[in-house]
Amino acid sequence: MASHPVTSTVIRAHVTSRKCMLCQGSLRYFNSSPSATTQIAPESPKFIEIPRLVQPHARPQPYIKGVLPVPRQVFPRGSKDKTTADYLAAVTPEPTSKKNLDSTDTSAAGYIEWKARLAATRRKNLREGLVELQYRKQKIDRHVAARSAFRRAEHERLVHQPEREDERLTNPSVTQEMTPGHVGRLLDPNRKARVARKRANVEAKEEGRWEERRNALHSLYMNARDFIVTEAELNKKVDEAFDDEFFQNGASIWDKYSQHAPETIQHMLNEANKTGNRAISYNQGYAGIDRQRVQRIAEELTGGKM
């Protein structure tokens, strides 16, 4: 069949344009830069050629969620052998009695047989598991012992090996100052002063700690006069704190012990605005501060809380 003139013209034009594109791509540029970089934009990270590593990148280890529990030590040190016939018979006893399946119905008999097969499988798995675990433990212990003996023998060999021939021949030309065995102890001219200063610091800290403990004991002694030590004193304090006549009018416990009551919002606002029933105390000046200072000086002079 003869080809259509329009179709053949279009095909020839497409082939000719494709050849021209291939010829343009294979042109050689007369410059120092390679031809590959001319096709890469300057903002690309591949614009500057960097040599690749021959060794591939190490694959990161996959993250495993969860934590495995610590395996139980089946054969602790000093325990008896758990693979003997007596121990296995005591751990996995056989059933003492067998049920008569003839008198029961078919469904119950099948269920009983299934339970019996499960029990027999559990006994078999426990016996085989104990034997396999002991074999594995003995194998690991032999491997660890052999490796430890090899390392110990290698250490002894390296320690007691003779001097190398090159060291024997070059030792006469090595001076004593260059040998590591004649370095000696480093000089420390300020050692005595530093040790004395550290000893003084330790003594000062111990003295401060003892002073704090003595003040705590004195404070405990001074406050011991108010301690409740008998049951009669406890009953008296409870009766005073929970007096029925005082709480008959709806009074609160903080009304009776107002000096120990927590601060309310109104009290904090009064202190901020310097108003309320304690407005006079806000204008006393430094009398309260001077009283605290005099009390602290007296405590320092007497050596205890007042």
mmCIF file of N, CA, C and O in Angstrom, residues 92-95 113-128:
data_model
loop_
_atom_site.group_PDB
_atom_site.id
_atom_site.type_symbol
_atom_site.label_atom_id
_atom_site.label_comp_id
_atom_site.label_asym_id
_atom_site.label_seq_id
_atom_site.Cartn_x
_atom_site.Cartn_y
_atom_site.Cartn_z
ATOM 1 N N THR A 92 5.325 -31.676 87.203
ATOM 2 C CA THR A 92 4.278 -32.017 86.230
ATOM 3 C C THR A 92 3.662 -33.358 86.612
ATOM 4 O O THR A 92 3.936 -34.399 85.979
ATOM 5 N N PRO A 93 2.849 -33.398 87.648
ATOM 6 C CA PRO A 93 2.265 -34.680 88.070
ATOM 7 C C PRO A 93 1.190 -35.155 87.090
ATOM 8 O O PRO A 93 0.487 -34.345 86.471
ATOM 9 N N GLU A 94 1.107 -36.404 86.960
ATOM 10 C CA GLU A 94 0.075 -36.999 86.121
ATOM 11 C C GLU A 94 -1.279 -36.959 86.846
ATOM 12 O O GLU A 94 -1.327 -36.853 88.083
ATOM 13 N N PRO A 95 -2.363 -37.004 86.109
ATOM 14 C CA PRO A 95 -3.679 -36.988 86.774
ATOM 15 C C PRO A 95 -3.872 -38.206 87.675
ATOM 16 O O PRO A 95 -3.502 -39.333 87.328
ATOM 17 N N GLU A 113 -11.930 -34.756 76.917
ATOM 18 C CA GLU A 113 -10.760 -35.235 76.193
ATOM 19 C C GLU A 113 -9.879 -34.081 75.723
ATOM 20 O O GLU A 113 -8.648 -34.165 75.737
ATOM 21 N N TRP A 114 -10.511 -33.009 75.264
ATOM 22 C CA TRP A 114 -9.746 -31.826 74.812
ATOM 23 C C TRP A 114 -8.957 -31.202 75.966
ATOM 24 O O TRP A 114 -7.772 -30.860 75.821
ATOM 25 N N LYS A 115 -9.584 -31.093 77.146
ATOM 26 C CA LYS A 115 -8.881 -30.571 78.312
ATOM 27 C C LYS A 115 -7.733 -31.494 78.725
ATOM 28 O O LYS A 115 -6.655 -31.033 79.126
ATOM 29 N N ALA A 116 -7.926 -32.805 78.618
ATOM 30 C CA ALA A 116 -6.866 -33.746 78.961
ATOM 31 C C ALA A 116 -5.688 -33.609 78.002
ATOM 32 O O ALA A 116 -4.518 -33.675 78.408
ATOM 33 N N ARG A 117 -5.980 -33.431 76.692
ATOM 34 C CA ARG A 117 -4.893 -33.246 75.727
ATOM 35 C C ARG A 117 -4.130 -31.943 75.994
ATOM 36 O O ARG A 117 -2.888 -31.901 75.865
ATOM 37 N N LEU A 118 -4.831 -30.890 76.371
ATOM 38 C CA LEU A 118 -4.160 -29.630 76.710
ATOM 39 C C LEU A 118 -3.247 -29.798 77.913
ATOM 40 O O LEU A 118 -2.113 -29.306 77.929
ATOM 41 N N ALA A 119 -3.718 -30.498 78.944
ATOM 42 C CA ALA A 119 -2.900 -30.718 80.137
ATOM 43 C C ALA A 119 -1.663 -31.542 79.807
ATOM 44 O O ALA A 119 -0.553 -31.265 80.281
ATOM 45 N N ALA A 120 -1.838 -32.581 78.970
ATOM 46 C CA ALA A 120 -0.686 -33.393 78.582
ATOM 47 C C ALA A 120 0.317 -32.582 77.770
ATOM 48 O O ALA A 120 1.545 -32.735 77.933
ATOM 49 N N THR A 121 -0.171 -31.686 76.905
ATOM 50 C CA THR A 121 0.735 -30.832 76.119
ATOM 51 C C THR A 121 1.499 -29.871 77.013
ATOM 52 O O THR A 121 2.700 -29.629 76.817
ATOM 53 N N ARG A 122 0.840 -29.316 78.022
ATOM 54 C CA ARG A 122 1.516 -28.401 78.943
ATOM 55 C C ARG A 122 2.599 -29.125 79.732
ATOM 56 O O ARG A 122 3.708 -28.598 79.934
ATOM 57 N N ARG A 123 2.297 -30.346 80.183
ATOM 58 C CA ARG A 123 3.308 -31.119 80.916
ATOM 59 C C ARG A 123 4.506 -31.435 80.024
ATOM 60 O O ARG A 123 5.669 -31.315 80.437
ATOM 61 N N LYS A 124 4.241 -31.821 78.792
ATOM 62 C CA LYS A 124 5.323 -32.135 77.857
ATOM 63 C C LYS A 124 6.170 -30.900 77.557
ATOM 64 O O LYS A 124 7.408 -30.957 77.547
ATOM 65 N N ASN A 125 5.521 -29.747 77.331
ATOM 66 C CA ASN A 125 6.262 -28.520 77.019
ATOM 67 C C ASN A 125 7.116 -28.067 78.197
ATOM 68 O O ASN A 125 8.253 -27.594 78.010
ATOM 69 N N LEU A 126 6.592 -28.224 79.415
ATOM 70 C CA LEU A 126 7.370 -27.818 80.584
ATOM 71 C C LEU A 126 8.599 -28.708 80.772
ATOM 72 O O LEU A 126 9.700 -28.225 81.053
ATOM 73 N N ARG A 127 8.450 -29.995 80.586
ATOM 74 C CA ARG A 127 9.584 -30.901 80.735
ATOM 75 C C ARG A 127 10.648 -30.637 79.667
ATOM 76 O O ARG A 127 11.836 -30.501 79.979
ATOM 77 N N GLU A 128 10.203 -30.543 78.420
ATOM 78 C CA GLU A 128 11.172 -30.284 77.354
ATOM 79 C C GLU A 128 11.794 -28.902 77.486
ATOM 80 O O GLU A 128 12.980 -28.719 77.186
#
